[in-house]
Short mmCIF file of C-alpha atoms in Angstrom, two decimals:
data_model
loop_
_atom_site.label_atom_id
_atom_site.label_comp_id
_atom_site.label_asym_id
_atom_site.label_seq_id
_atom_site.Cartn_x
_atom_site.Cartn_y
_atom_site.Cartn_z
CA GLY A 9 47.92 12.20 2.38
CA SER A 10 48.03 10.30 1.98
CA SER A 11 47.34 10.94 5.36
CA ASN A 12 45.52 11.17 5.20
CA CYS A 13 40.88 10.25 7.49
CA CYS A 14 40.42 9.65 9.56
CA SER A 15 43.42 9.99 7.65
CA ALA A 16 43.71 13.98 8.43
CA THR A 17 44.85 17.15 9.56
CA ALA A 18 44.59 19.12 12.59
CA ASP A 19 41.43 20.36 11.51
CA GLU A 20 39.71 17.61 11.94
CA GLY A 21 40.29 18.20 16.11
CA PHE A 22 37.46 21.00 15.79
CA TYR A 23 34.69 17.97 15.78
CA ARG A 24 37.08 15.34 17.09
CA SER A 25 37.62 17.44 20.25
CA ARG A 26 34.87 19.62 20.81
CA ASP A 27 33.27 17.13 23.52
CA LEU A 28 36.62 16.20 25.17
CA PRO A 29 35.93 17.63 28.42
CA ARG A 30 32.51 16.03 28.82
CA VAL A 31 33.47 12.35 27.43
CA PRO A 32 34.89 9.90 30.07
CA ARG A 33 38.24 8.68 29.35
CA HIS A 34 37.65 4.86 29.72
CA GLY A 35 34.66 3.72 28.16
CA GLY A 36 31.73 1.58 30.94
CA SER A 37 31.85 -2.06 31.68
CA SER A 38 29.06 -2.70 29.16
CA SER A 39 28.42 -6.01 26.93
CA LEU A 40 29.41 -3.91 24.11
CA ALA A 41 32.22 -2.25 25.20
CA MET A 42 33.29 -6.05 25.95
CA LEU A 43 32.63 -6.52 22.65
CA LEU A 44 34.10 -3.50 21.04
CA ALA A 45 37.42 -4.66 23.57
CA VAL A 46 37.18 -8.38 21.28
CA LEU A 47 36.39 -6.61 17.90
CA PHE A 48 39.47 -4.84 18.25
CA GLY A 49 41.68 -7.60 19.37
CA ALA A 50 40.69 -9.28 16.54
CA LEU A 51 41.17 -6.35 13.62
CA VAL A 52 44.48 -6.19 15.44
CA ALA A 53 45.25 -9.80 14.43
CA LEU A 54 43.82 -9.44 10.80
CA CYS A 55 46.17 -6.70 10.48
CA LEU A 56 49.60 -8.13 11.36
CA PHE A 57 48.32 -11.66 9.73
CA LEU A 58 47.95 -9.29 6.34
CA VAL A 59 51.10 -7.29 6.98
CA CYS A 60 53.28 -10.30 7.19
CA TYR A 61 51.26 -12.05 4.35
CA VAL A 62 51.15 -9.30 1.84
CA ASN A 63 54.90 -8.00 2.26
CA CYS A 64 56.78 -10.98 2.71
CA GLY A 65 56.66 -11.32 -1.17
CA THR A 66 55.76 -8.20 -2.77
CA SER A 67 59.16 -6.82 -2.67
CA LEU A 68 60.42 -9.54 -4.37
CA SER A 69 57.88 -10.14 -7.14
CA LEU A 70 58.02 -6.32 -7.73
CA PHE A 71 61.52 -7.28 -9.65
CA SER A 72 61.10 -10.73 -11.52
CA ALA A 73 61.10 -8.79 -14.43
CA TYR A 74 64.64 -7.37 -14.33
CA ALA A 75 67.33 -10.05 -14.96
CA HIS A 76 68.62 -12.15 -12.56
CA VAL A 77 72.23 -10.51 -11.81
CA GLY A 78 70.53 -7.30 -11.02
CA GLN A 79 67.41 -7.99 -9.27
CA ASP A 80 68.97 -7.72 -5.62
CA GLU A 81 70.52 -4.27 -6.76
CA ARG A 82 67.38 -2.74 -7.80
CA ARG A 83 65.53 -4.48 -5.02
CA GLY A 84 67.93 -2.77 -2.79
CA SER A 85 68.22 1.03 -4.31
CA PHE A 86 64.01 0.51 -4.57
CA VAL A 87 63.98 0.07 -0.79
CA ALA A 88 66.53 2.64 -0.08
CA PHE A 89 64.74 4.92 -2.01
CA GLN A 90 61.25 3.84 -0.57
CA SER A 91 62.77 4.55 3.13
CA ARG A 92 63.69 7.91 2.49
CA TYR A 93 60.23 8.73 0.86
CA LEU A 94 58.32 6.90 3.94
CA LEU A 95 60.58 8.47 7.07
CA ALA A 96 60.59 11.87 5.82
CA TYR A 97 56.30 11.58 5.00
CA LEU A 98 55.75 9.74 7.78
CA LEU A 99 57.46 12.35 10.64
CA ALA A 100 55.33 14.78 8.38
CA VAL A 101 51.97 12.98 9.20
CA ALA A 102 53.24 12.42 12.79
CA ALA A 103 53.73 16.09 13.46
CA ASP A 104 49.95 16.60 11.95
CA TRP A 105 48.57 13.63 14.32
CA MET A 106 50.00 15.12 17.27
CA GLN A 107 48.41 18.14 16.95
CA GLY A 108 44.52 16.64 16.32
CA PRO A 109 43.24 15.90 19.08
CA TYR A 110 43.59 18.66 20.94
CA VAL A 111 43.17 21.70 18.84
CA TYR A 112 39.71 22.37 19.59
CA ALA A 113 40.86 21.95 23.24
CA LEU A 114 43.64 24.45 23.12
CA TYR A 115 41.23 27.20 21.90
CA GLY A 116 38.87 26.12 24.39
CA SER A 117 41.37 26.53 27.38
CA TYR A 118 42.72 30.04 26.05
CA GLY A 119 38.71 30.94 26.78
CA PHE A 120 37.65 31.35 23.03
CA SER A 121 33.75 30.39 22.38
CA HIS A 122 32.59 27.28 20.20
CA ALA A 123 31.92 30.05 17.29
CA GLU A 124 35.37 31.94 17.86
CA ILE A 125 36.63 28.76 17.28
CA ALA A 126 34.81 27.59 14.35
CA ILE A 127 36.47 31.09 12.83
CA PHE A 128 39.77 29.70 13.08
CA PHE A 129 39.13 26.56 11.55
CA ILE A 130 37.63 28.11 8.93
CA ALA A 131 40.10 30.54 8.57
CA GLY A 132 42.16 26.96 7.57
CA PHE A 133 40.26 25.94 5.09
CA GLY A 134 39.82 29.05 3.20
CA SER A 135 43.42 29.26 3.25
CA SER A 136 44.25 25.99 1.96
CA LEU A 137 41.32 26.47 -0.76
CA VAL A 138 43.07 30.06 -2.09
CA MET A 139 46.77 29.00 -1.22
CA GLY A 140 46.68 25.55 -2.84
CA PRO A 141 46.28 26.11 -6.42
CA ILE A 142 49.17 28.53 -5.60
CA VAL A 143 51.24 26.65 -3.73
CA GLY A 144 51.27 23.94 -6.21
CA SER A 145 52.54 25.95 -8.83
CA ILE A 146 55.27 27.02 -7.25
CA ALA A 147 56.29 23.30 -6.06
CA ASP A 148 56.41 22.45 -9.98
CA LYS A 149 58.54 25.35 -10.80
CA TYR A 150 60.78 25.88 -7.88
CA GLY A 151 60.99 22.31 -6.42
CA ARG A 152 58.84 19.60 -4.84
CA LYS A 153 62.11 18.92 -2.39
CA LYS A 154 61.84 22.72 -1.32
CA SER A 155 58.36 22.51 -1.05
CA ALA A 156 58.24 19.52 1.17
CA VAL A 157 61.10 21.71 3.72
CA ALA A 158 58.26 24.94 3.41
CA TYR A 159 55.56 22.47 5.01
CA CYS A 160 57.87 21.77 7.87
CA VAL A 161 58.64 25.55 8.35
CA LEU A 162 55.07 26.91 8.07
CA TYR A 163 53.47 24.08 10.36
CA SER A 164 56.31 24.84 12.77
CA ILE A 165 55.20 28.36 12.62
CA ASN A 166 51.48 27.62 13.04
CA CYS A 167 53.07 25.28 15.98
CA LEU A 168 54.81 28.15 17.31
CA LEU A 169 51.75 30.76 17.00
CA LYS A 170 49.24 28.62 19.11
CA TYR A 171 51.74 29.70 22.58
CA SER A 172 49.71 32.93 21.83
CA THR A 173 46.52 33.50 23.22
CA ASN A 174 45.34 36.63 21.10
CA PHE A 175 42.29 36.07 18.64
CA LYS A 176 44.15 37.49 15.72
CA VAL A 177 47.39 35.84 15.81
CA LEU A 178 45.96 32.50 16.40
CA VAL A 179 43.45 33.49 13.33
CA PHE A 180 46.81 34.27 11.41
CA GLY A 181 48.65 30.97 12.55
CA ARG A 182 45.75 29.27 10.58
CA LEU A 183 46.34 30.58 7.85
CA PHE A 184 49.78 29.23 8.10
CA SER A 185 48.33 26.05 8.88
CA GLY A 186 45.54 25.69 5.75
CA THR A 187 48.99 26.29 3.12
CA ALA A 188 51.26 24.11 5.25
CA THR A 189 48.26 21.14 5.05
CA SER A 190 48.32 21.53 0.73
CA LEU A 191 51.52 21.18 0.31
CA LEU A 192 51.30 18.65 2.86
CA PHE A 193 48.75 16.72 0.38
CA SER A 194 50.39 17.50 -2.55
CA VAL A 195 54.26 17.95 -2.57
CA PHE A 196 55.38 14.77 -0.71
CA GLU A 197 53.23 12.43 -3.42
CA SER A 198 54.51 14.38 -6.34
CA TRP A 199 57.86 14.60 -5.32
CA MET A 200 58.16 10.20 -5.28
CA VAL A 201 56.57 9.68 -8.19
CA PHE A 202 58.90 11.78 -9.98
CA GLU A 203 61.86 9.70 -8.51
CA HIS A 204 60.43 6.91 -8.84
CA ARG A 205 59.95 6.74 -12.74
CA LYS A 206 63.40 8.74 -12.99
CA ASN A 207 65.01 5.33 -11.00
CA GLY A 208 63.23 2.78 -13.46
CA PHE A 209 61.62 1.40 -11.01
CA PRO A 210 58.31 -1.09 -11.82
CA GLU A 211 54.95 1.02 -12.43
CA GLU A 212 53.33 -1.44 -10.10
CA ALA A 213 55.33 -0.83 -7.51
CA LEU A 214 53.94 2.67 -7.25
CA SER A 215 51.29 0.99 -5.48
CA HIS A 216 53.19 -0.81 -2.98
CA THR A 217 54.75 2.40 -2.11
CA PHE A 218 50.99 3.90 -1.19
CA ALA A 219 49.90 1.13 0.62
CA LEU A 220 52.63 1.38 2.67
CA ALA A 221 52.55 5.12 3.26
CA THR A 222 48.45 4.68 4.36
CA LEU A 223 49.95 1.62 6.72
CA GLY A 224 52.26 3.82 8.27
CA ASN A 225 50.06 6.51 8.31
CA GLY A 226 47.17 4.73 10.60
CA PHE A 227 50.33 3.16 12.94
CA VAL A 228 51.49 6.74 13.11
CA ALA A 229 48.25 7.92 14.38
CA ILE A 230 47.90 5.58 17.06
CA ILE A 231 51.43 6.01 18.48
CA ALA A 232 51.14 9.97 18.02
CA GLY A 233 47.49 9.93 19.63
CA VAL A 234 48.85 8.15 22.72
CA ALA A 235 52.09 10.06 22.98
CA ALA A 236 50.08 13.68 22.37
CA SER A 237 47.62 12.28 25.58
CA LEU A 238 50.89 11.73 28.10
CA LEU A 239 52.24 15.09 27.07
CA ALA A 240 49.26 17.25 27.34
CA ASP A 241 48.49 15.24 30.81
CA SER A 242 51.36 15.00 32.45
CA TRP A 243 54.82 15.10 30.49
CA GLY A 244 54.56 18.20 28.78
CA LEU A 245 56.65 20.32 31.54
CA GLY A 246 53.49 22.37 32.60
CA LEU A 247 52.89 23.49 29.12
CA GLY A 248 48.77 21.64 29.57
CA TYR A 249 47.03 21.34 25.98
CA TYR A 250 50.14 23.05 24.27
CA ALA A 251 53.01 20.52 24.75
CA PRO A 252 51.73 18.13 21.93
CA PHE A 253 52.35 21.59 19.55
CA ALA A 254 56.06 21.96 21.04
CA CYS A 255 56.50 18.39 20.48
CA ALA A 256 55.12 18.54 16.60
CA THR A 257 57.50 21.40 16.35
CA ALA A 258 60.76 19.37 17.41
CA ILE A 259 59.18 16.44 15.18
CA LEU A 260 58.65 18.92 11.94
CA ALA A 261 62.87 20.40 12.70
CA VAL A 262 64.00 16.87 12.56
CA ASP A 263 61.70 16.02 9.37
CA ALA A 264 63.02 19.16 7.60
CA VAL A 265 66.33 18.44 7.86
CA ILE A 266 66.32 14.69 6.81
CA ILE A 267 64.31 15.89 3.49
CA ALA A 268 67.53 18.77 3.07
CA THR A 269 69.84 15.96 3.20
CA THR A 270 68.72 12.80 2.50
CA TRP A 271 66.28 13.92 -0.89
CA THR A 272 66.85 15.32 -4.37
CA GLU A 273 65.13 17.95 -6.01
CA ASN A 274 62.97 17.41 -8.92
CA TYR A 275 60.32 20.07 -10.56
CA GLY A 276 57.34 19.63 -12.88
CA SER A 277 59.18 19.80 -15.91
CA GLY A 278 62.78 18.03 -14.83
CA VAL A 279 64.94 20.65 -14.32
CA SER A 280 64.63 24.16 -12.73
CA THR A 281 62.70 26.80 -14.56
CA GLY A 282 62.92 29.54 -11.74
CA GLY A 283 62.36 32.38 -14.17
CA VAL A 284 58.34 31.35 -15.49
CA ASN A 285 55.75 32.59 -13.98
CA LEU A 286 53.87 30.92 -11.87
CA VAL A 287 50.31 32.15 -13.84
CA GLY A 288 51.82 30.44 -16.34
CA THR A 289 51.68 27.35 -14.35
CA LEU A 290 48.71 27.61 -13.09
CA GLN A 291 47.56 28.31 -16.82
CA ALA A 292 48.78 24.90 -17.87
CA ALA A 293 47.35 23.24 -14.83
CA VAL A 294 44.02 24.70 -15.66
CA VAL A 295 44.36 23.79 -19.54
CA ASP A 296 45.17 20.37 -18.75
CA PHE A 297 42.43 20.10 -16.15
CA VAL A 298 39.60 20.95 -18.65
CA SER A 299 41.09 19.11 -21.68
CA ASP A 300 41.32 15.62 -20.37
CA ARG A 301 37.95 14.67 -19.02
CA ARG A 302 39.67 11.71 -17.30
CA VAL A 303 41.56 14.54 -14.80
CA ALA A 304 38.11 16.30 -13.97
CA LEU A 305 36.38 13.33 -13.36
CA LEU A 306 39.25 12.19 -10.78
CA ALA A 307 38.52 15.84 -9.40
CA VAL A 308 35.17 14.90 -8.83
CA LEU A 309 35.63 11.61 -7.48
CA GLN A 310 37.78 12.48 -4.96
CA SER A 311 35.73 15.67 -4.08
CA LEU A 312 32.93 13.10 -3.33
CA PHE A 313 34.55 10.73 -1.68
CA GLU A 314 36.87 12.98 0.50
CA SER A 315 33.75 14.77 1.18
CA CYS A 316 32.26 12.05 2.65
CA MET A 317 35.20 10.86 4.69
CA TYR A 318 36.00 14.45 6.67
CA THR A 319 32.10 14.58 7.02
CA PHE A 320 32.48 10.95 8.71
CA VAL A 321 35.26 12.49 10.46
CA PHE A 322 33.24 15.42 11.65
CA MET A 323 30.25 12.85 12.69
CA TRP A 324 31.10 9.92 14.06
CA THR A 325 31.65 10.56 18.21
CA PRO A 326 27.85 12.46 18.31
CA ALA A 327 26.67 9.53 16.47
CA LEU A 328 27.80 6.90 19.20
CA LEU A 329 27.45 9.33 22.03
CA GLY A 330 24.14 10.68 20.92
CA SER A 331 23.24 14.35 21.04
CA ASN A 332 23.91 14.97 24.97
CA ASN A 333 25.98 12.46 25.12
CA GLU A 334 23.73 10.22 26.79
CA CYS A 335 26.01 6.98 25.84
CA SER A 336 29.49 8.55 26.89
CA GLY A 337 30.10 5.93 29.41
CA SER A 338 29.01 2.42 27.22
CA ILE A 339 31.87 2.93 25.01
CA SER A 340 35.75 3.76 25.07
CA LEU A 341 36.14 6.83 22.09
CA GLY A 342 40.27 5.83 22.53
CA VAL A 343 39.57 2.08 21.59
CA VAL A 344 37.55 3.05 18.81
CA PHE A 345 39.61 5.61 17.32
CA ALA A 346 42.42 2.76 17.39
CA ALA A 347 39.76 0.59 15.86
CA TYR A 348 39.59 2.66 12.70
CA MET A 349 43.32 3.22 12.67
CA VAL A 350 43.50 -0.93 12.36
CA CYS A 351 40.74 -0.91 9.71
CA ILE A 352 42.48 1.59 7.66
CA MET A 353 45.69 -0.50 8.14
CA ILE A 354 44.03 -3.81 7.25
CA GLY A 355 42.32 -1.70 4.00
CA SER A 356 45.78 -0.83 2.80
CA GLN A 357 46.96 -4.75 2.60
CA ILE A 358 43.97 -5.48 0.88
CA PHE A 359 44.66 -3.28 -1.60
CA SER A 360 48.46 -4.37 -1.99
CA TYR A 361 47.30 -8.06 -2.14
CA VAL A 362 44.23 -7.65 -4.89
CA ARG A 363 47.14 -5.68 -7.03
CA GLU A 364 49.46 -8.79 -5.80
CA ALA A 365 47.37 -11.56 -6.69
CA PHE A 366 45.20 -10.58 -9.37
CA LYS A 367 47.59 -8.33 -11.93
CA ASP A 368 45.13 -7.88 -14.54
CA LEU A 369 42.36 -6.18 -12.92
CA HIS A 370 42.28 -2.98 -13.65
CA VAL A 371 43.33 -0.24 -10.81
CA GLU A 372 39.92 1.46 -12.12
CA LYS A 373 37.65 -1.64 -11.56
CA VAL A 374 39.02 -2.21 -7.99
CA ALA A 375 38.13 1.63 -7.60
CA VAL A 376 34.41 0.69 -8.56
CA PHE A 377 33.94 -2.11 -6.21
CA ASN A 378 35.84 0.11 -3.33
CA VAL A 379 32.81 3.08 -3.26
CA MET A 380 30.17 0.81 -4.03
CA VAL A 381 30.99 -1.03 -0.47
CA ALA A 382 31.55 2.30 1.18
CA SER A 383 28.49 3.12 -0.19
CA ALA A 384 26.80 -0.31 1.71
CA ALA A 385 28.62 1.05 4.47
CA MET A 386 27.02 4.19 5.08
CA ALA A 387 23.95 2.86 3.85
CA GLY A 388 24.38 0.39 7.28
CA ALA A 389 24.91 3.68 9.18
CA THR A 390 21.99 5.64 8.22
CA ILE A 391 19.97 2.50 8.62
CA ALA A 392 21.27 2.24 11.91
CA LEU A 393 20.35 5.58 12.59
CA ASN A 394 16.97 5.69 11.69
CA TYR A 395 15.86 2.73 13.28
CA ARG A 396 16.90 3.69 16.89
CA GLU A 397 14.97 5.34 19.76
CA SER A 398 18.15 5.81 21.76
CA CYS A 399 21.76 6.06 21.20
CA SER A 400 22.67 2.50 23.04
CA GLN A 401 20.18 0.60 20.39
CA ASN A 402 21.98 -0.53 16.88
CA GLN A 403 25.30 0.26 18.17
CA LEU A 404 26.77 -2.13 16.75
CA LEU A 405 25.73 -2.11 13.13
CA LEU A 406 26.36 1.43 13.42
CA LEU A 407 30.20 0.56 15.11
CA CYS A 408 30.84 -2.29 11.75
CA SER A 409 29.50 0.25 9.07
CA PHE A 410 31.63 2.53 10.57
CA MET A 411 34.52 0.84 10.78
CA LEU A 412 34.21 -1.07 7.22
CA PHE A 413 33.80 2.22 6.00
CA GLU A 414 37.55 3.05 7.21
CA MET A 415 38.59 -0.10 5.37
CA CYS A 416 37.35 1.17 2.14
CA CYS A 417 39.26 4.41 3.07
CA GLY A 418 42.36 2.35 3.72
CA VAL A 419 41.74 0.98 0.12
CA TYR A 420 40.91 4.65 -1.07
CA PHE A 421 44.40 6.25 -0.57
CA PRO A 422 46.68 4.37 -2.12
CA LEU A 423 44.04 3.53 -4.57
CA MET A 424 43.64 6.89 -5.21
CA GLY A 425 47.26 7.74 -5.68
CA THR A 426 48.11 4.93 -7.89
CA LEU A 427 45.14 6.65 -10.34
CA LYS A 428 46.83 10.36 -9.40
CA ALA A 429 50.18 8.58 -10.83
CA LYS A 430 48.78 7.09 -13.90
CA TYR A 431 46.54 9.86 -15.27
CA LEU A 432 48.56 13.37 -14.08
CA PRO A 433 50.63 15.20 -16.26
CA GLU A 434 53.94 15.62 -14.33
CA LYS A 435 55.11 19.17 -15.13
CA THR A 436 51.43 20.28 -13.41
CA ARG A 437 51.45 17.42 -10.54
CA ALA A 438 51.53 19.46 -7.88
CA THR A 439 49.33 21.89 -8.92
CA LEU A 440 46.29 19.50 -10.31
CA MET A 441 46.77 17.81 -6.81
CA ASN A 442 45.74 21.10 -4.87
CA ILE A 443 43.33 22.40 -7.53
CA PHE A 444 41.14 19.19 -7.08
CA ARG A 445 41.31 19.84 -3.29
CA CYS A 446 39.52 23.26 -4.02
CA GLY A 447 36.19 21.67 -4.17
CA LEU A 448 36.71 19.52 -1.23
CA ASN A 449 37.55 22.88 1.01
CA VAL A 450 34.61 24.34 -0.10
CA ASP A 451 32.72 21.17 1.07
CA LEU A 452 34.22 21.82 4.49
CA VAL A 453 33.64 24.81 5.18
CA ILE A 454 29.86 24.14 4.01
CA ILE A 455 29.79 21.20 6.32
CA LEU A 456 31.36 22.94 9.39
CA THR A 457 28.94 26.37 8.86
CA GLN A 458 25.94 23.65 8.66
CA VAL A 459 26.35 20.57 10.20
CA GLY A 460 25.51 21.47 13.15
CA LYS A 461 21.79 22.41 12.23
CA LEU A 462 21.00 18.70 10.62
CA SER A 463 20.22 15.50 12.24
CA PHE A 464 22.61 12.47 12.28
CA CYS A 465 20.29 10.72 10.16
CA THR A 466 19.78 13.37 7.56
CA VAL A 467 23.90 14.07 7.63
CA PHE A 468 24.43 10.68 6.76
CA GLU A 469 21.62 9.84 4.15
CA LEU A 470 23.28 12.76 2.24
CA CYS A 471 26.60 10.34 2.75
CA VAL A 472 24.97 7.73 0.73
CA PHE A 473 23.57 9.80 -1.68
CA ALA A 474 26.83 11.44 -2.40
CA MET A 475 28.65 7.54 -2.01
CA LEU A 476 26.42 6.65 -5.03
CA THR A 477 26.70 9.20 -6.86
CA CYS A 478 30.95 8.58 -6.72
CA THR A 479 29.96 4.99 -7.78
CA LEU A 480 28.27 6.01 -11.00
CA PHE A 481 30.91 8.50 -11.44
CA GLN A 482 33.76 5.90 -10.78
CA ALA A 483 31.97 3.27 -13.18
CA ILE A 484 31.66 5.94 -16.17
CA PHE A 485 35.77 6.40 -15.27
CA TYR A 486 36.31 2.81 -15.89
CA HIS A 487 34.54 2.53 -18.78
CA SER A 488 36.13 5.92 -20.33
CA ASN A 489 39.51 4.46 -19.78
CA LEU A 490 38.99 0.31 -20.25
CA HIS A 491 40.15 0.56 -24.38
CA LYS A 492 42.18 3.82 -23.38
CA PRO A 493 45.47 3.05 -22.18
CA LEU A 494 47.75 6.67 -21.21
CA PRO A 495 51.14 6.67 -21.78
CA LEU A 496 53.71 7.10 -18.82
CA PRO A 497 54.61 11.09 -18.40
CA GLY A 498 57.92 11.79 -19.76
CA ILE A 499 60.54 11.12 -17.73
CA THR A 500 63.95 9.69 -18.62
CA PRO A 501 64.57 7.20 -16.23
CA THR A 502 68.09 6.94 -15.16
CA PRO A 503 69.55 2.94 -15.89
CA PRO A 504 70.75 0.52 -14.09
CA ALA A 505 74.36 0.02 -13.80
CA GLU A 506 75.50 -2.66 -15.68
CA SER A 507 76.57 -5.88 -14.36
CA ASN A 508 80.14 -7.48 -15.10
CA ALA A 509 78.54 -10.34 -14.98
#
């Protein structure tokens, strides 16, 4: 979702933590480490300023269109709805973040080889690829609330199965993990968009909710990462690397209860159609995909951007440390990761500010600017890698390029959420969102199996090419919609209660 990059899934732990035993916990005392600490402090200060500046007036201005007597009631209703969604969503991604840094470490502690562990991750991505459209169709037909609870159940099963050291059991658990990931990245957002429109909240307030979800995701990632480290090191009651997974199971149980008791049910068609064949739902989604060029373009844009994003997730650690971890003593990976999360939070607030300050600026045009900056960030990283003789050279340029790319990711998540809310038909929303992820999952399987055979420079050069291609398609998408306003999906809003004044 939105959890999405360095938002992400536990599958990222494959590259995030594969070098964990060989990397010192704390960085060295080099000038770069000192500069990184100062940079991190500056980023935190900027983030806090933006959060306060952007959010103080946003919730007020969003409801300025209502009659004065109804503003406070509508605003209160919206904040309550937003809080219900964000609480459930952030608990869901917190459980995901708890696991990320220790997936590979846990498998390694069981004695599995690198090749065997790769099979676990390929099984997870493959499961998401195959099951994504199916679970999306189930969510659209049988209910998004039920599917969100199903995410909690399936991911809990995956966590519980990780206590086993049997290879086949662990592969089986990865199938649950991949299916749960598909639910996480589709049903929560689909539920929120439907309920938002059913309640008649301002359309521009959707972007605000998406931005807050991205902001919260970055904050939760930092807290969950610290908590997971403490659990694995000393507070895990002897469970070792399994302790974060046990904690994630408890979080998921709480989240399932919250969703079951505070959410209302909604469906792609507005009402339950349990008797309809799921194949028909999938066919309807495919028709929507191929008949509307804008929907197909969104899928291409998501695959291109997120493929680069996940490649970055896989590669940033070895790119900074060098092929043989020769720079592991000069930089703290924990501080770098926290800085990335703060950059994502900053990006989300930049998006909120732009949407609030430039109301006439098309979100499609913002997307063009964002991918252009992301392309420049990837180009900067490529230059830094191409013109260095050792890992200690061009480190500052590399770090700044990576942080700039993460800010673009922070803009991307609420931006893409806004675009999908605008262009995807409601009746097949969750199904289409999982079809969108099919291209990404294929890319991830290829990356996972091939990236070790390529140099750092080649990998990031491919990312630059992909981002430039994404920029081209984003410009086409913007111009194709410039004079084609799209009517909102046919959701009948619930009228606000009339005032007696």
